[in-house]
Amino acid sequence: QVQLVESGGGLVQPGGSLRLSCAASRSIFSLNVMGWYRQAPGKQRELVADMTNDGTTNYADSVKGRFTISRHNAANTVYLQMNSLKPEDTAVYYCNYRPANYRPGDLYDYWGQGTQVTVSS
């Protein structure tokens, strides 16, 4: 089992910044992906950004140029720096850990409890 603990959410004004952190209790896959997803009320959960432990990144089009994902592999930690935040970024943000060869429906797919990000004036 892998436990994920997120931190860093909160309330911020439009145009502001937040940094999310997620620490995994351990890493059990030699090649893995850690990432961030979000779910707004009434919407499906969507990928925000993810990153393999060898440095490959992937971003949703809606956050490119504003959000940056990074990792500290030795500490099993992933970060999401969010700049120029917009009201439409408001959602619960979830951390995810899975093997790099993950396919939908695979057993090994770990999630954090979620952290609320609210962008409002």
Tab-separated table of C-alpha atoms in Angstrom:
chain	number	residue	atom	x	y	z
A	1	GLN	CA	0.000	0.000	0.000
A	2	VAL	CA	0.984	3.601	-0.624
A	3	GLN	CA	-0.490	6.481	1.345
A	4	LEU	CA	-0.527	9.962	-0.147
A	5	VAL	CA	-0.839	13.103	1.962
A	6	GLU	CA	-1.554	16.443	0.293
A	7	SER	CA	-1.120	19.941	1.662
A	8	GLY	CA	-1.134	23.526	0.475
A	9	GLY	CA	-4.677	24.208	-0.648
A	10	GLY	CA	-6.652	27.259	0.379
A	11	LEU	CA	-8.380	30.434	-0.710
A	12	VAL	CA	-6.609	32.789	-3.091
A	13	GLN	CA	-7.616	35.784	-5.161
A	14	PRO	CA	-7.634	35.634	-8.971
A	15	GLY	CA	-4.117	36.136	-10.277
A	16	GLY	CA	-2.605	34.724	-7.107
A	17	SER	CA	-0.421	31.678	-6.511
A	18	LEU	CA	-0.514	28.507	-4.452
A	19	ARG	CA	1.849	25.572	-4.079
A	20	LEU	CA	0.499	22.089	-3.458
A	21	SER	CA	2.611	19.295	-1.985
A	22	CYS	CA	2.019	15.562	-1.853
A	23	ALA	CA	4.152	13.068	0.029
A	24	ALA	CA	3.932	9.341	-0.643
A	25	SER	CA	4.618	6.931	2.226
A	26	ARG	CA	6.885	4.906	-0.052
A	27	SER	CA	7.578	4.164	-3.682
A	28	ILE	CA	6.924	0.637	-4.876
A	29	PHE	CA	7.382	0.996	-8.630
A	30	SER	CA	10.806	1.567	-10.160
A	31	LEU	CA	9.247	3.620	-12.992
A	32	ASN	CA	6.237	5.538	-11.762
A	33	VAL	CA	4.057	8.556	-12.310
A	34	MET	CA	2.970	11.074	-9.701
A	35	GLY	CA	0.436	13.646	-10.637
A	36	TRP	CA	-2.381	15.993	-9.790
A	37	TYR	CA	-6.004	15.725	-10.782
A	38	ARG	CA	-8.876	18.016	-9.915
A	39	GLN	CA	-12.621	17.784	-9.619
A	40	ALA	CA	-14.945	20.767	-9.608
A	41	PRO	CA	-18.556	20.485	-8.399
A	42	GLY	CA	-20.705	18.746	-10.987
A	43	LYS	CA	-17.737	17.871	-13.184
A	44	GLN	CA	-15.622	14.798	-13.779
A	45	ARG	CA	-12.181	14.432	-12.311
A	46	GLU	CA	-9.566	15.620	-14.797
A	47	LEU	CA	-5.808	15.459	-15.124
A	48	VAL	CA	-3.985	18.678	-14.266
A	49	ALA	CA	-0.387	17.519	-14.613
A	50	ASP	CA	1.751	14.471	-14.039
A	51	MET	CA	5.413	13.589	-14.045
A	52	THR	CA	7.370	10.360	-14.242
A	53	ASN	CA	10.316	9.779	-11.956
A	54	ASP	CA	12.619	10.100	-14.974
A	55	GLY	CA	11.322	13.609	-15.646
A	56	THR	CA	8.678	13.342	-18.345
A	57	THR	CA	5.844	15.816	-17.773
A	58	ASN	CA	2.313	16.125	-19.073
A	59	TYR	CA	-0.043	19.099	-18.613
A	60	ALA	CA	-3.657	19.844	-19.324
A	61	ASP	CA	-3.969	22.552	-21.981
A	62	SER	CA	-5.905	24.737	-19.546
A	63	VAL	CA	-2.932	25.046	-17.165
A	64	LYS	CA	0.039	25.148	-19.547
A	65	GLY	CA	2.181	28.175	-18.890
A	66	ARG	CA	0.610	28.770	-15.471
A	67	PHE	CA	1.219	25.570	-13.476
A	68	THR	CA	4.488	23.719	-12.963
A	69	ILE	CA	4.840	20.196	-11.639
A	70	SER	CA	8.036	19.020	-9.984
A	71	ARG	CA	9.258	16.070	-7.947
A	72	HIS	CA	11.755	15.219	-5.235
A	73	ASN	CA	12.205	11.543	-5.992
A	74	ALA	CA	14.307	10.719	-2.948
A	75	ALA	CA	11.516	12.074	-0.736
A	76	ASN	CA	8.686	10.541	-2.820
A	77	THR	CA	7.162	13.994	-3.067
A	78	VAL	CA	5.448	15.854	-5.877
A	79	TYR	CA	4.657	19.550	-6.035
A	80	LEU	CA	2.332	21.704	-8.092
A	81	GLN	CA	3.162	25.384	-8.355
A	82	MET	CA	0.055	27.226	-9.499
A	83	ASN	CA	0.405	30.803	-10.742
A	84	SER	CA	-2.039	33.222	-12.354
A	85	LEU	CA	-4.916	31.351	-10.792
A	86	LYS	CA	-8.387	31.791	-12.233
A	87	PRO	CA	-11.819	31.185	-10.703
A	88	GLU	CA	-12.206	28.197	-13.027
A	89	ASP	CA	-9.255	26.548	-11.269
A	90	THR	CA	-11.454	26.158	-8.198
A	91	ALA	CA	-11.712	22.447	-7.391
A	92	VAL	CA	-10.612	19.722	-5.052
A	93	TYR	CA	-7.103	18.705	-6.099
A	94	TYR	CA	-6.060	15.082	-5.712
A	95	CYS	CA	-2.600	13.587	-5.730
A	96	ASN	CA	-2.078	10.325	-7.605
A	97	TYR	CA	0.633	7.655	-7.723
A	98	ARG	CA	0.720	4.768	-10.194
A	99	PRO	CA	3.176	2.678	-12.192
A	100	ALA	CA	4.346	4.208	-15.462
A	101	ASN	CA	2.751	1.357	-17.447
A	102	TYR	CA	-0.649	1.918	-15.808
A	103	ARG	CA	-3.755	1.133	-17.845
A	104	PRO	CA	-7.303	2.133	-16.776
A	105	GLY	CA	-8.692	-0.497	-14.469
A	106	ASP	CA	-5.313	-1.668	-13.196
A	107	LEU	CA	-5.218	-2.515	-9.527
A	108	TYR	CA	-2.326	-0.298	-8.485
A	109	ASP	CA	-3.649	3.257	-8.528
A	110	TYR	CA	-3.303	5.336	-5.374
A	111	TRP	CA	-5.044	8.588	-4.435
A	112	GLY	CA	-4.737	11.197	-1.745
A	113	GLN	CA	-7.662	12.552	0.230
A	114	GLY	CA	-7.825	15.805	-1.736
A	115	THR	CA	-7.191	19.437	-0.893
A	116	GLN	CA	-9.555	22.304	-1.696
A	117	VAL	CA	-8.365	25.161	-3.873
A	118	THR	CA	-10.721	28.122	-4.120
A	119	VAL	CA	-9.983	31.075	-6.376
A	120	SER	CA	-12.271	33.973	-5.569
A	121	SER	CA	-12.215	37.674	-4.851
